[in-house]
Amino acid sequence: MTDGNSEYIVQLNNHGIAFDDDVERVARLREHYQRRDWIRLPGLISEALLERVMRGIAGAQFQDFTHPDIKSNKELQLGDCAALKLLELVMNNAQLFQFLNRITDCGHIGSFVGRIYRFDSQNGHHDAWHDDSGSHRRLALSLNLSSDLYEGGALALRSKSQKGRVSMVRNTVLGDAIVFRIADSLEHRVSNVTGAHPKTAFAGWFRSAPEFGEHILNKTQTLA
């Protein structure tokens, strides 16, 4: 199926979710994930929904952020803005969770949590190898929200036992997403952005726990 110029197999939109249940495409996606530990989901966000998100990002302020639990990581992040709330809301979709489990055999997914971040070449933004394991994380996602074509900024994946074999995954199409495996045996990083345009992405984790309702309750209590 298509939305504008983007083919999709699963797509989040203003009304919920849509699927292209092509059996062969699903089988190829499963096989690719088992071999490579990642899949690409083209057009995961519909054009109409993407327009709302991009308007929200354009009016929001990024802040410097250094991850306390990842050595040598520095980026820009958006706070709790409307665009972030919208993306978290639509990503916490039970049908999407079931679809991803069908593709990856990751087991039960209860909720998704994410952030909007930016890397650029002017401010020394960089990432270190890390595994993201723990905190009930099953899968990671990176959704491209860059309005201009950026250089560098690829997702790098490798096995901890074979560190010389690195898979580089570029995701430069607005609204496309990469989903990849979280495991103690794997680690990943984002390569440096090298060109004039920054990389902006929505990134986060599909988790077995907490359930989405409990996650929202915990956030509300934290902010109170």
XYZ file of C-alpha atoms in Angstrom:
224
model
C 0.000 0.000 0.000
C 1.051 3.613 -0.426
C 0.543 6.918 1.359
C 1.733 9.713 -0.937
C 5.081 8.469 -2.241
C 5.799 6.008 0.589
C 5.020 2.314 0.412
C 4.186 0.812 3.762
C 3.453 -2.527 5.336
C 2.199 -0.946 8.565
C 1.313 2.719 9.071
C 0.176 4.852 11.982
C -2.279 7.602 11.069
C -4.763 10.068 12.558
C -7.369 7.310 12.798
C -5.219 4.528 14.264
C -3.292 2.002 12.177
C -3.370 0.478 8.688
C -1.755 -2.704 7.357
C -0.735 -4.204 4.057
C -1.094 -7.865 4.963
C 0.932 -9.194 2.055
C 2.001 -12.641 3.258
C 5.222 -12.639 1.221
C 6.266 -9.167 2.460
C 5.667 -10.209 6.070
C 7.687 -13.392 5.533
C 10.564 -11.420 3.990
C 10.480 -9.000 6.900
C 10.659 -11.873 9.412
C 13.532 -13.500 7.540
C 15.464 -10.226 7.309
C 15.073 -9.593 11.044
C 16.297 -13.085 11.926
C 19.404 -12.649 9.750
C 20.214 -8.980 10.349
C 18.602 -8.077 13.731
C 16.808 -5.065 12.202
C 13.989 -4.178 9.798
C 12.966 -1.066 7.911
C 9.340 0.097 8.113
C 8.805 2.575 5.256
C 6.112 5.185 5.752
C 5.432 4.159 9.352
C 3.934 7.605 9.971
C 1.282 8.862 7.530
C 1.775 12.180 5.749
C -1.075 13.847 7.669
C 0.262 12.715 11.026
C 3.800 13.618 10.023
C 2.717 17.172 9.182
C 1.350 17.596 12.710
C 4.563 16.265 14.242
C 6.828 18.442 12.086
C 4.833 21.580 12.944
C 5.281 20.763 16.620
C 9.017 20.264 16.250
C 9.402 23.523 14.330
C 7.920 25.459 17.244
C 9.808 23.682 20.041
C 13.181 24.343 21.656
C 15.938 21.707 21.767
C 18.165 21.548 24.843
C 21.664 20.114 25.367
C 21.550 16.628 26.864
C 24.218 14.160 27.998
C 23.109 10.624 28.831
C 24.119 9.733 32.403
C 24.242 5.973 31.654
C 25.978 6.026 28.250
C 29.646 6.982 28.243
C 30.540 9.774 25.812
C 27.053 10.554 24.552
C 25.945 14.108 23.761
C 22.898 15.330 21.826
C 20.056 17.828 21.736
C 16.629 16.801 23.056
C 13.123 18.179 23.057
C 11.273 18.339 26.340
C 7.722 17.140 26.980
C 6.269 18.944 23.944
C 3.103 18.326 21.916
C 4.995 16.516 19.123
C 6.560 14.067 21.592
C 3.222 13.421 23.317
C 1.542 12.760 19.972
C 4.208 10.307 18.826
C 4.199 8.416 22.117
C 0.407 8.203 22.005
C 0.180 6.781 18.470
C 3.159 4.454 18.991
C 1.435 2.840 21.982
C -0.888 0.863 19.730
C -1.788 -2.718 20.672
C -2.107 -3.755 17.014
C 1.370 -2.384 16.297
C 2.707 -4.337 19.281
C 1.122 -7.544 17.951
C 2.506 -6.909 14.457
C 6.048 -6.405 15.757
C 5.831 -9.556 17.864
C 4.658 -11.409 14.744
C 7.742 -10.199 12.863
C 10.382 -10.455 15.597
C 9.087 -13.060 18.080
C 10.084 -10.605 20.807
C 7.268 -11.617 23.156
C 4.684 -9.442 24.858
C 4.987 -5.660 24.399
C 3.220 -3.568 27.019
C 4.279 -0.024 26.153
C 6.562 2.241 24.165
C 8.582 5.177 25.495
C 10.692 7.537 23.407
C 12.381 10.895 22.937
C 12.984 13.355 20.088
C 16.678 14.094 19.652
C 18.964 15.925 17.256
C 22.578 15.344 16.161
C 24.541 17.917 14.191
C 28.161 18.400 13.201
C 28.520 21.859 14.738
C 28.120 20.970 18.424
C 30.194 17.822 18.868
C 27.225 15.491 19.142
C 28.296 11.862 19.348
C 27.268 8.441 20.588
C 29.148 5.548 22.215
C 28.587 1.823 21.762
C 25.893 0.567 24.144
C 23.318 -2.235 24.336
C 20.146 -0.638 25.848
C 19.428 -3.940 27.625
C 17.469 -3.923 30.852
C 14.355 -1.988 31.876
C 12.153 -4.601 30.125
C 13.240 -3.400 26.658
C 12.487 -5.804 23.782
C 12.987 -3.696 20.627
C 14.342 -0.259 19.744
C 12.973 2.147 17.156
C 14.395 5.130 15.276
C 11.957 7.225 13.220
C 13.441 9.811 10.863
C 12.098 13.342 11.455
C 14.770 15.244 9.530
C 13.375 17.903 7.206
C 16.618 17.946 5.146
C 18.850 15.134 3.906
C 21.639 14.662 6.448
C 25.056 13.048 6.045
C 26.393 10.455 8.461
C 24.121 9.683 11.398
C 23.786 6.007 10.454
C 22.732 3.331 12.923
C 25.669 0.985 13.539
C 24.979 -2.525 14.882
C 27.426 -5.213 15.953
C 27.742 -8.373 18.024
C 29.779 -7.993 21.187
C 31.632 -11.215 20.298
C 32.396 -10.061 16.718
C 33.092 -6.350 17.075
C 34.851 -6.150 13.732
C 31.653 -6.938 11.819
C 29.540 -3.764 11.867
C 26.247 -3.279 10.021
C 25.584 0.339 8.993
C 21.912 1.223 8.480
C 21.009 4.594 6.954
C 17.495 5.939 7.369
C 17.116 9.261 5.549
C 13.494 9.146 4.302
C 11.163 11.323 6.351
C 8.623 9.146 8.189
C 10.518 5.861 7.726
C 11.552 3.841 10.772
C 14.171 1.273 11.718
C 13.286 -1.320 14.363
C 16.129 -3.383 15.803
C 16.767 -6.079 18.352
C 17.727 -5.353 21.970
C 19.867 -8.107 23.511
C 22.780 -8.478 25.903
C 24.852 -9.872 23.019
C 24.318 -6.849 20.727
C 25.356 -3.207 20.864
C 24.733 -0.164 18.708
C 25.547 3.494 18.233
C 24.684 6.418 15.937
C 27.592 7.553 13.791
C 28.573 11.227 13.770
C 26.629 13.605 11.550
C 29.113 15.152 9.123
C 27.215 17.474 6.781
C 25.524 20.841 7.038
C 22.093 19.481 7.989
C 21.270 17.955 11.384
C 19.675 14.580 11.989
C 16.405 14.698 13.933
C 14.777 11.462 15.053
C 12.195 9.995 17.385
C 13.860 7.085 19.178
C 12.773 4.762 21.930
C 11.960 1.274 23.124
C 9.137 -1.240 22.989
C 9.006 -2.762 26.483
C 7.362 -5.814 28.021
C 6.481 -3.705 31.078
C 4.942 -1.501 32.277
C 1.639 -1.615 30.427
C 0.757 1.644 28.682
C -1.877 2.691 31.235
C 0.571 2.164 34.078
C 3.247 4.089 32.155
C 0.922 7.106 31.768
C -0.033 6.941 35.445
C 3.630 6.883 36.470
C 4.397 9.901 34.248
C 1.438 11.819 35.677
C 2.505 11.109 39.240
C 6.088 12.128 38.455
C 4.964 15.480 37.045
C 2.538 16.180 39.905
